[in-house]
């Protein structure tokens, strides 16, 4: 269903006068998209005011498909030009897409607010209005378009010459090999959201989508000259509800994080707090983009041809099920890492920070992070499988040293054996061994040092 209007140059009771050539403005599925806007609390007058009050701002970064991007003057909405096939596919998605968003409003999937077509001069220009992932009030220091693929996934030299280039998977592996570290609740909520969104896309047979990851480095921004940062200061005059519209990164996962228990209440300007391997504080602005690609005959043919020439598992065009699985695995194991904040048990690590990985209850590895006092940080990634039983951590050539027996009794804190049968049996064995040693006076040379 679509409705159209042809604004006359002299104006009417519905449209103002203008000095442009004759054109026709068509609205696709107006009722459905009105439900979408109501679902996210966007009032009709606010929507029209954002799009029509002031001229749209054209963004310099165009899409790989040649799409043009514009942003509303209040930073709320992105306007993107789409092809005829993409517009048709979006209309077919609307019923199932609305049901999914109604049940799961916390999502990283793009939020579509309107689909329109401008007919002028014998041409049709189709545009879609979406949520804005990257607020202009926050300076982005680096940006990635990630698919979980490695085949030709490196930004071109022409792209790198842009003020804020969109880098790709191989660039990420080179620039941030240790990944981005999130606290446990954030990490779990993010991975659950990604898993749920990928299932939705897989059910629609959608593939070739990407995760847009834009990073604001808080510590680096504080070291920048004030003149460079002034233009990115947050506009405090903007109403808080409007800010929440583009806060997709935090809004999309905070529902999960709240159910998980702890949740940071500090205002992160819509970004997800994280750290890099140096311990620098980051804000992540993320979202799934380019979902209007269906796995049809052309994509099947493209994948078959690329699989013959290259490794089929590394190309970006793939079956929806395999694509979703590879996408999740790359994001939740390579891009994002879990950290557990805990104090360092020894003086050795009190003057610095370190990351170490240990095996969790389910066999998956997690990362522990000790905050730095001196400001210098170092990443150490070691899995449980890399440490053999009975070997000192990090020194496979050194045998474990048996502690003197008198040191055992000097331990300041000993777990209550009543809470753990294993600990109780261990303490009983140590007591028996100590008694036997006192009776037989075993020479010190018989102990392994």
Short mmCIF file of C-alpha atoms in Angstrom, two decimals:
data_model
loop_
_atom_site.label_atom_id
_atom_site.label_comp_id
_atom_site.label_asym_id
_atom_site.label_seq_id
_atom_site.Cartn_x
_atom_site.Cartn_y
_atom_site.Cartn_z
CA UNK A 1 0.00 0.00 0.00
CA UNK A 2 1.30 3.44 -0.91
CA UNK A 3 -0.01 6.98 -0.93
CA UNK A 4 1.33 9.83 -3.05
CA UNK A 5 1.02 13.58 -3.25
CA UNK A 6 2.11 16.05 -5.92
CA UNK A 7 2.98 19.43 -4.38
CA UNK A 8 2.10 22.26 -6.75
CA UNK A 9 4.46 25.17 -7.15
CA UNK A 10 1.75 27.64 -6.14
CA UNK A 11 1.00 25.65 -3.00
CA UNK A 12 -2.21 24.26 -1.54
CA UNK A 13 -3.93 23.73 1.77
CA UNK A 14 -1.74 20.61 2.29
CA UNK A 15 1.64 21.65 0.85
CA UNK A 16 3.55 24.95 0.81
CA UNK A 17 4.55 26.80 -2.35
CA UNK A 18 7.96 26.02 -3.88
CA UNK A 19 10.14 27.03 -6.83
CA UNK A 20 11.23 23.55 -7.90
CA UNK A 21 10.17 21.56 -10.94
CA UNK A 22 7.10 19.39 -10.62
CA UNK A 23 7.64 16.22 -8.61
CA UNK A 24 5.62 13.55 -6.85
CA UNK A 25 6.26 12.28 -3.32
CA UNK A 26 5.18 8.71 -2.55
CA UNK A 27 4.92 7.09 0.88
CA UNK A 28 5.14 3.29 1.15
CA UNK A 29 3.22 1.39 3.85
CA UNK A 30 2.38 4.53 5.85
CA UNK A 31 0.29 2.66 8.43
CA UNK A 32 2.97 0.04 9.10
CA UNK A 33 5.75 2.57 9.54
CA UNK A 34 3.54 4.67 11.80
CA UNK A 35 3.28 1.64 14.08
CA UNK A 36 7.07 1.36 14.01
CA UNK A 37 7.48 4.97 15.09
CA UNK A 38 4.90 4.58 17.85
CA UNK A 39 6.72 1.47 19.05
CA UNK A 40 9.83 3.56 19.73
CA UNK A 41 7.97 6.55 21.12
CA UNK A 42 8.39 8.90 18.16
CA UNK A 43 5.54 11.37 17.91
CA UNK A 44 4.34 12.44 14.43
CA UNK A 45 5.04 16.13 15.01
CA UNK A 46 8.58 15.42 16.29
CA UNK A 47 9.24 13.19 13.28
CA UNK A 48 8.14 15.84 10.79
CA UNK A 49 10.00 18.58 12.66
CA UNK A 50 13.27 16.62 12.57
CA UNK A 51 13.04 15.92 8.84
CA UNK A 52 11.49 19.14 7.54
CA UNK A 53 12.43 21.99 9.86
CA UNK A 54 15.97 22.42 8.52
CA UNK A 55 17.85 21.12 5.46
CA UNK A 56 19.34 17.65 5.71
CA UNK A 57 23.11 17.30 6.13
CA UNK A 58 24.88 15.14 3.55
CA UNK A 59 27.48 12.72 4.92
CA UNK A 60 30.75 12.27 3.05
CA UNK A 61 30.97 8.50 3.55
CA UNK A 62 28.83 6.82 0.91
CA UNK A 63 27.98 3.14 1.00
CA UNK A 64 29.71 0.42 -1.01
CA UNK A 65 26.58 0.11 -3.15
CA UNK A 66 26.71 3.81 -4.05
CA UNK A 67 23.99 4.84 -1.60
CA UNK A 68 23.92 8.42 -0.37
CA UNK A 69 23.52 9.20 3.32
CA UNK A 70 22.00 12.23 5.00
CA UNK A 71 21.43 13.06 8.65
CA UNK A 72 18.73 15.27 10.12
CA UNK A 73 19.86 18.55 11.64
CA UNK A 74 18.97 17.38 15.16
CA UNK A 75 21.08 14.22 14.72
CA UNK A 76 18.14 11.87 15.20
CA UNK A 77 17.63 10.17 11.84
CA UNK A 78 19.67 8.83 8.94
CA UNK A 79 18.21 9.10 5.44
CA UNK A 80 19.66 6.59 2.97
CA UNK A 81 18.97 6.10 -0.73
CA UNK A 82 18.09 2.50 -1.60
CA UNK A 83 17.62 0.53 -4.79
CA UNK A 84 14.28 -0.67 -6.11
CA UNK A 85 14.97 -4.29 -5.07
CA UNK A 86 15.90 -3.23 -1.55
CA UNK A 87 12.71 -1.17 -1.21
CA UNK A 88 10.62 -4.13 -2.35
CA UNK A 89 12.41 -6.48 0.03
CA UNK A 90 11.87 -4.13 2.97
CA UNK A 91 8.13 -4.03 2.30
CA UNK A 92 8.00 -7.84 2.32
CA UNK A 93 9.83 -7.87 5.66
CA UNK A 94 7.45 -5.51 7.43
CA UNK A 95 4.98 -8.01 9.00
CA UNK A 96 7.60 -10.33 10.47
CA UNK A 97 9.94 -7.46 11.26
CA UNK A 98 7.26 -5.66 13.24
CA UNK A 99 6.41 -8.82 15.20
CA UNK A 100 10.07 -9.29 16.13
CA UNK A 101 10.58 -5.69 17.26
CA UNK A 102 7.33 -5.78 19.21
CA UNK A 103 8.55 -8.84 21.14
CA UNK A 104 12.22 -7.81 21.36
CA UNK A 105 12.60 -4.02 21.36
CA UNK A 106 16.20 -4.43 22.56
CA UNK A 107 17.90 -5.11 19.26
CA UNK A 108 20.93 -4.06 17.24
CA UNK A 109 18.97 -4.38 14.02
CA UNK A 110 18.28 -1.13 12.15
CA UNK A 111 15.05 0.63 13.03
CA UNK A 112 13.16 1.69 9.92
CA UNK A 113 10.87 4.68 10.38
CA UNK A 114 9.73 5.37 6.82
CA UNK A 115 10.14 4.42 3.15
CA UNK A 116 9.56 7.06 0.47
CA UNK A 117 10.05 7.72 -3.23
CA UNK A 118 10.62 11.06 -4.96
CA UNK A 119 9.60 11.00 -8.62
CA UNK A 120 11.05 13.87 -10.64
CA UNK A 121 12.45 14.28 -14.13
CA UNK A 122 11.63 10.72 -15.09
CA UNK A 123 13.68 9.30 -12.20
CA UNK A 124 12.66 7.54 -9.01
CA UNK A 125 14.75 8.21 -5.91
CA UNK A 126 13.84 5.87 -3.06
CA UNK A 127 14.88 6.75 0.47
CA UNK A 128 14.54 5.03 3.83
CA UNK A 129 14.60 6.78 7.21
CA UNK A 130 16.46 4.94 9.98
CA UNK A 131 17.86 5.52 13.44
CA UNK A 132 21.20 7.31 13.65
CA UNK A 133 23.91 5.09 15.16
CA UNK A 134 26.69 7.70 15.33
CA UNK A 135 25.86 10.99 17.08
CA UNK A 136 27.83 13.91 15.68
CA UNK A 137 28.18 15.33 19.19
CA UNK A 138 30.72 12.58 19.98
CA UNK A 139 33.99 12.47 18.08
CA UNK A 140 34.66 9.03 16.61
CA UNK A 141 38.33 8.12 16.47
CA UNK A 142 38.06 4.92 14.43
CA UNK A 143 35.30 2.99 12.65
CA UNK A 144 34.98 -0.59 11.40
CA UNK A 145 32.59 -2.47 9.13
CA UNK A 146 32.88 -6.12 10.26
CA UNK A 147 31.43 -9.24 8.64
CA UNK A 148 33.55 -12.04 10.09
CA UNK A 149 35.12 -12.64 6.66
CA UNK A 150 38.73 -12.22 5.57
CA UNK A 151 38.48 -12.38 1.77
CA UNK A 152 39.13 -8.87 0.41
CA UNK A 153 38.15 -7.41 3.76
CA UNK A 154 40.67 -4.58 3.91
CA UNK A 155 39.92 -0.90 3.34
CA UNK A 156 41.19 0.53 0.06
CA UNK A 157 43.77 3.28 -0.11
CA UNK A 158 41.09 5.68 -1.35
CA UNK A 159 38.93 4.90 1.68
CA UNK A 160 41.86 5.44 4.06
CA UNK A 161 42.32 8.98 2.75
CA UNK A 162 38.93 10.02 4.17
CA UNK A 163 38.78 11.93 7.49
CA UNK A 164 37.08 8.96 9.17
CA UNK A 165 37.60 5.90 6.96
CA UNK A 166 35.47 2.80 7.32
CA UNK A 167 37.96 0.01 7.99
CA UNK A 168 37.25 -3.71 7.66
CA UNK A 169 37.94 -7.08 9.25
CA UNK A 170 41.61 -7.46 8.33
CA UNK A 171 42.24 -3.90 9.48
CA UNK A 172 40.64 -4.69 12.84
CA UNK A 173 42.76 -7.82 13.30
CA UNK A 174 45.84 -5.74 12.60
CA UNK A 175 44.92 -2.66 14.65
CA UNK A 176 43.22 -4.32 17.64
CA UNK A 177 44.47 -7.94 17.71
CA UNK A 178 43.53 -8.41 21.38
CA UNK A 179 39.94 -7.25 20.84
CA UNK A 180 37.70 -4.94 22.85
CA UNK A 181 37.13 -5.77 26.52
CA UNK A 182 33.69 -5.43 28.14
CA UNK A 183 32.59 -6.27 31.66
CA UNK A 184 30.77 -9.56 32.16
CA UNK A 185 27.21 -8.19 32.15
CA UNK A 186 27.77 -6.05 29.06
CA UNK A 187 29.48 -8.87 27.21
CA UNK A 188 26.76 -11.41 27.99
CA UNK A 189 23.98 -8.98 27.07
CA UNK A 190 25.69 -8.01 23.82
CA UNK A 191 26.27 -11.61 22.73
CA UNK A 192 22.68 -12.56 23.57
CA UNK A 193 21.41 -9.65 21.50
CA UNK A 194 23.65 -10.59 18.57
CA UNK A 195 22.51 -14.20 18.76
CA UNK A 196 18.84 -13.23 18.79
CA UNK A 197 19.25 -10.76 15.93
CA UNK A 198 21.15 -13.28 13.80
CA UNK A 199 18.36 -15.82 14.27
CA UNK A 200 15.87 -13.24 13.01
CA UNK A 201 18.00 -12.43 9.96
CA UNK A 202 18.54 -16.12 9.28
CA UNK A 203 14.79 -16.78 9.38
CA UNK A 204 14.33 -14.07 6.73
CA UNK A 205 17.19 -15.60 4.66
CA UNK A 206 19.16 -12.38 5.02
CA UNK A 207 22.94 -12.33 4.75
CA UNK A 208 25.93 -10.15 3.87
CA UNK A 209 25.08 -7.79 6.73
CA UNK A 210 27.75 -6.10 8.83
CA UNK A 211 28.34 -4.89 12.35
CA UNK A 212 29.27 -1.23 12.40
CA UNK A 213 31.66 -0.58 15.30
CA UNK A 214 32.63 3.04 15.91
CA UNK A 215 35.00 3.82 18.78
CA UNK A 216 35.39 6.96 20.86
CA UNK A 217 38.58 6.86 22.95
CA UNK A 218 37.86 8.77 26.15
CA UNK A 219 41.46 8.93 27.36
CA UNK A 220 42.74 10.03 23.96
CA UNK A 221 40.03 12.68 23.70
CA UNK A 222 41.07 14.12 27.07
CA UNK A 223 44.63 14.52 25.79
CA UNK A 224 43.50 16.29 22.61
CA UNK A 225 43.60 20.11 22.42
CA UNK A 226 40.40 21.74 23.63
CA UNK A 227 39.91 23.48 20.30
CA UNK A 228 39.59 20.18 18.47
CA UNK A 229 37.15 18.77 20.98
CA UNK A 230 34.88 21.79 21.39
CA UNK A 231 32.95 21.09 18.21
CA UNK A 232 32.03 17.64 19.53
CA UNK A 233 30.73 18.75 22.93
CA UNK A 234 27.37 17.33 23.87
CA UNK A 235 24.41 19.61 23.19
CA UNK A 236 22.80 19.86 26.61
CA UNK A 237 19.85 21.78 25.19
CA UNK A 238 18.63 18.67 23.36
CA UNK A 239 15.80 16.92 25.23
CA UNK A 240 16.74 13.63 26.88
CA UNK A 241 14.10 11.51 25.07
CA UNK A 242 15.54 12.57 21.70
CA UNK A 243 19.01 11.53 22.81
CA UNK A 244 17.69 8.06 23.58
CA UNK A 245 16.63 7.62 19.98
CA UNK A 246 20.15 7.43 18.66
CA UNK A 247 21.53 5.68 21.76
CA UNK A 248 21.14 2.40 19.96
CA UNK A 249 24.27 0.80 21.34
CA UNK A 250 23.37 1.11 25.01
CA UNK A 251 19.61 1.01 24.56
CA UNK A 252 19.80 -2.21 22.54
CA UNK A 253 21.46 -4.23 25.30
CA UNK A 254 20.72 -2.46 28.60
CA UNK A 255 17.51 -4.47 29.03
CA UNK A 256 19.59 -7.64 29.18
CA UNK A 257 22.20 -6.04 31.41
CA UNK A 258 19.60 -4.83 33.89
CA UNK A 259 18.21 -8.33 34.24
CA UNK A 260 21.77 -9.53 34.75
CA UNK A 261 22.13 -7.39 37.87
CA UNK A 262 24.83 -4.74 37.73
CA UNK A 263 24.55 -1.85 35.35
CA UNK A 264 26.61 1.30 35.16
CA UNK A 265 24.54 4.40 35.73
CA UNK A 266 27.12 6.88 34.43
CA UNK A 267 26.07 8.80 31.35
CA UNK A 268 28.06 7.33 28.47
CA UNK A 269 26.31 9.38 25.77
CA UNK A 270 24.64 6.28 24.37
CA UNK A 271 27.86 4.30 23.95
CA UNK A 272 28.87 0.99 25.48
CA UNK A 273 31.80 1.36 27.93
CA UNK A 274 34.79 -0.81 27.06
CA UNK A 275 38.59 -0.92 27.23
CA UNK A 276 41.35 -1.88 24.87
CA UNK A 277 44.42 -3.99 25.70
CA UNK A 278 46.22 -0.84 26.91
CA UNK A 279 43.49 -0.24 29.47
CA UNK A 280 42.24 2.93 27.77
CA UNK A 281 38.58 3.76 28.30
CA UNK A 282 36.41 3.52 25.20
CA UNK A 283 32.82 4.15 24.16
CA UNK A 284 31.47 1.79 21.50
CA UNK A 285 28.67 2.75 19.11
CA UNK A 286 27.53 -0.37 17.30
CA UNK A 287 24.67 -1.66 15.20
CA UNK A 288 23.89 -4.18 12.48
CA UNK A 289 23.67 -2.56 9.05
CA UNK A 290 23.00 -3.53 5.41
CA UNK A 291 20.32 -6.14 6.13
CA UNK A 292 18.38 -5.62 2.90
CA UNK A 293 20.29 -8.39 1.13
CA UNK A 294 18.36 -11.60 0.48
CA UNK A 295 20.11 -14.88 -0.38
CA UNK A 296 18.55 -15.24 -3.79
CA UNK A 297 19.79 -16.66 -7.07
CA UNK A 298 22.34 -13.91 -7.72
CA UNK A 299 23.93 -14.32 -4.28
CA UNK A 300 23.97 -18.11 -4.62
CA UNK A 301 25.73 -17.79 -7.97
CA UNK A 302 28.19 -15.26 -6.52
CA UNK A 303 29.08 -17.56 -3.62
CA UNK A 304 29.48 -20.60 -5.86
CA UNK A 305 31.90 -18.73 -8.13
CA UNK A 306 33.96 -17.30 -5.24
CA UNK A 307 34.06 -20.68 -3.49
CA UNK A 308 35.59 -22.26 -6.61
CA UNK A 309 38.40 -19.70 -6.71
CA UNK A 310 38.92 -19.10 -2.99
CA UNK A 311 38.25 -20.82 0.31
CA UNK A 312 34.48 -21.00 0.61
CA UNK A 313 34.54 -20.38 4.36
CA UNK A 314 36.38 -17.06 4.07
CA UNK A 315 34.26 -15.25 1.48
CA UNK A 316 31.62 -12.81 2.72
CA UNK A 317 28.79 -14.11 0.53
CA UNK A 318 27.52 -17.33 2.09
CA UNK A 319 24.45 -19.28 3.10
CA UNK A 320 22.37 -17.43 5.69
CA UNK A 321 22.82 -20.12 8.38
CA UNK A 322 26.58 -20.38 7.95
CA UNK A 323 26.91 -16.61 7.65
CA UNK A 324 25.04 -16.06 10.93
CA UNK A 325 27.12 -18.65 12.79
CA UNK A 326 30.43 -17.27 11.52
CA UNK A 327 29.28 -13.70 12.24
CA UNK A 328 28.43 -14.50 15.88
CA UNK A 329 31.61 -16.49 16.44
CA UNK A 330 33.82 -13.70 15.12
CA UNK A 331 32.08 -10.98 17.13
CA UNK A 332 31.91 -12.84 20.46
CA UNK A 333 35.38 -14.42 20.38
CA UNK A 334 37.59 -12.08 18.35
CA UNK A 335 36.05 -8.61 18.48
CA UNK A 336 34.54 -8.56 21.98
CA UNK A 337 36.12 -10.15 25.07
CA UNK A 338 34.79 -10.57 28.59
CA UNK A 339 36.64 -9.11 31.57
CA UNK A 340 36.05 -9.77 35.24
CA UNK A 341 37.02 -6.90 37.53
CA UNK A 342 38.80 -8.27 40.59
CA UNK A 343 41.64 -7.06 42.86
CA UNK A 344 45.10 -8.49 42.30
CA UNK A 345 45.98 -11.16 44.91
CA UNK A 346 49.74 -10.43 44.86
CA UNK A 347 51.95 -7.36 45.11
CA UNK A 348 53.46 -8.29 41.78
CA UNK A 349 50.53 -6.86 39.84
CA UNK A 350 49.61 -3.92 42.09
CA UNK A 351 51.71 -1.44 40.17
CA UNK A 352 50.34 -2.27 36.75
CA UNK A 353 47.42 -3.82 34.94
CA UNK A 354 47.17 -7.07 33.08
CA UNK A 355 44.71 -9.24 31.28
CA UNK A 356 44.78 -12.99 31.79
CA UNK A 357 42.46 -15.61 30.44
CA UNK A 358 41.25 -18.58 32.42
CA UNK A 359 38.84 -21.38 31.71
CA UNK A 360 35.34 -20.86 33.00
CA UNK A 361 32.93 -23.51 34.33
CA UNK A 362 31.68 -24.32 30.84
CA UNK A 363 35.13 -24.57 29.33
CA UNK A 364 34.98 -21.16 27.64
CA UNK A 365 37.79 -18.76 28.36
CA UNK A 366 37.24 -15.46 30.10
CA UNK A 367 39.55 -12.54 30.80
CA UNK A 368 40.40 -11.02 34.16
CA UNK A 369 41.51 -7.41 34.32
CA UNK A 370 43.43 -5.68 37.11
CA UNK A 371 43.17 -1.86 37.03
CA UNK A 372 46.40 0.06 36.61
CA UNK A 373 47.82 2.51 39.13
CA UNK A 374 50.86 3.63 37.17
CA UNK A 375 48.99 4.06 33.90
CA UNK A 376 50.97 1.42 32.02
CA UNK A 377 49.03 -1.61 30.81
CA UNK A 378 49.96 -4.94 29.31
CA UNK A 379 47.82 -7.69 27.81
CA UNK A 380 48.47 -11.34 28.60
CA UNK A 381 46.26 -13.93 26.95
CA UNK A 382 46.80 -17.51 28.07
CA UNK A 383 44.29 -20.34 27.94
CA UNK A 384 44.01 -23.20 30.38
CA UNK A 385 45.11 -25.67 27.73
CA UNK A 386 48.44 -23.82 27.37
CA UNK A 387 49.46 -24.48 30.98
CA UNK A 388 50.42 -28.08 31.75
CA UNK A 389 49.57 -29.49 35.18
CA UNK A 390 52.46 -29.19 37.63
CA UNK A 391 54.29 -26.49 35.67
CA UNK A 392 54.75 -22.91 36.81
CA UNK A 393 52.64 -20.38 34.90
CA UNK A 394 54.78 -18.96 32.13
CA UNK A 395 57.86 -21.09 33.02
CA UNK A 396 57.55 -24.63 31.57
CA UNK A 397 61.26 -25.26 32.25
CA UNK A 398 60.94 -24.82 36.05
CA UNK A 399 59.58 -27.56 38.30
CA UNK A 400 57.07 -26.55 40.96
CA UNK A 401 58.64 -25.78 44.32
CA UNK A 402 57.28 -27.49 47.41
CA UNK A 403 56.66 -24.92 50.15
CA UNK A 404 58.29 -25.52 53.59
CA UNK A 405 55.98 -27.18 56.05
CA UNK A 406 56.28 -24.38 58.56
CA UNK A 407 54.90 -22.00 55.93
CA UNK A 408 51.69 -24.04 55.67
CA UNK A 409 50.65 -23.15 59.19
CA UNK A 410 51.36 -19.48 58.54
CA UNK A 411 48.65 -19.13 55.89
CA UNK A 412 46.47 -16.23 56.99
CA UNK A 413 43.19 -17.41 55.46
CA UNK A 414 42.18 -21.05 55.09
CA UNK A 415 38.79 -22.02 53.66
CA UNK A 416 36.44 -23.69 56.09
CA UNK A 417 36.66 -27.47 55.42
CA UNK A 418 32.99 -27.86 56.27
CA UNK A 419 32.10 -25.93 53.16
CA UNK A 420 34.22 -28.14 50.87
CA UNK A 421 34.91 -31.88 51.40
CA UNK A 422 37.91 -31.67 49.06
CA UNK A 423 39.53 -28.89 51.11
CA UNK A 424 38.84 -30.80 54.32
CA UNK A 425 40.52 -33.95 53.04
CA UNK A 426 43.51 -31.91 51.85
CA UNK A 427 44.00 -30.28 55.25
CA UNK A 428 43.70 -33.67 56.94
CA UNK A 429 46.42 -35.11 54.67
CA UNK A 430 48.70 -32.15 55.39
CA UNK A 431 48.23 -32.60 59.13
CA UNK A 432 49.03 -36.33 58.93
CA UNK A 433 52.12 -35.66 56.81
CA UNK A 434 53.35 -33.04 59.27
CA UNK A 435 52.98 -35.48 62.18
CA UNK A 436 54.88 -38.23 60.37
CA UNK A 437 57.69 -35.86 59.43
CA UNK A 438 58.11 -34.74 63.02
CA UNK A 439 58.41 -38.37 64.15
CA UNK A 440 60.85 -39.61 61.50
CA UNK A 441 62.86 -36.39 60.92
CA UNK A 442 63.11 -36.68 57.14
CA UNK A 443 66.29 -34.98 55.84
CA UNK A 444 65.79 -31.75 53.98
CA UNK A 445 67.63 -33.06 50.90
CA UNK A 446 64.77 -35.43 50.14
CA UNK A 447 62.45 -32.56 49.31
CA UNK A 448 62.29 -31.29 45.74
CA UNK A 449 63.06 -27.59 45.43
#
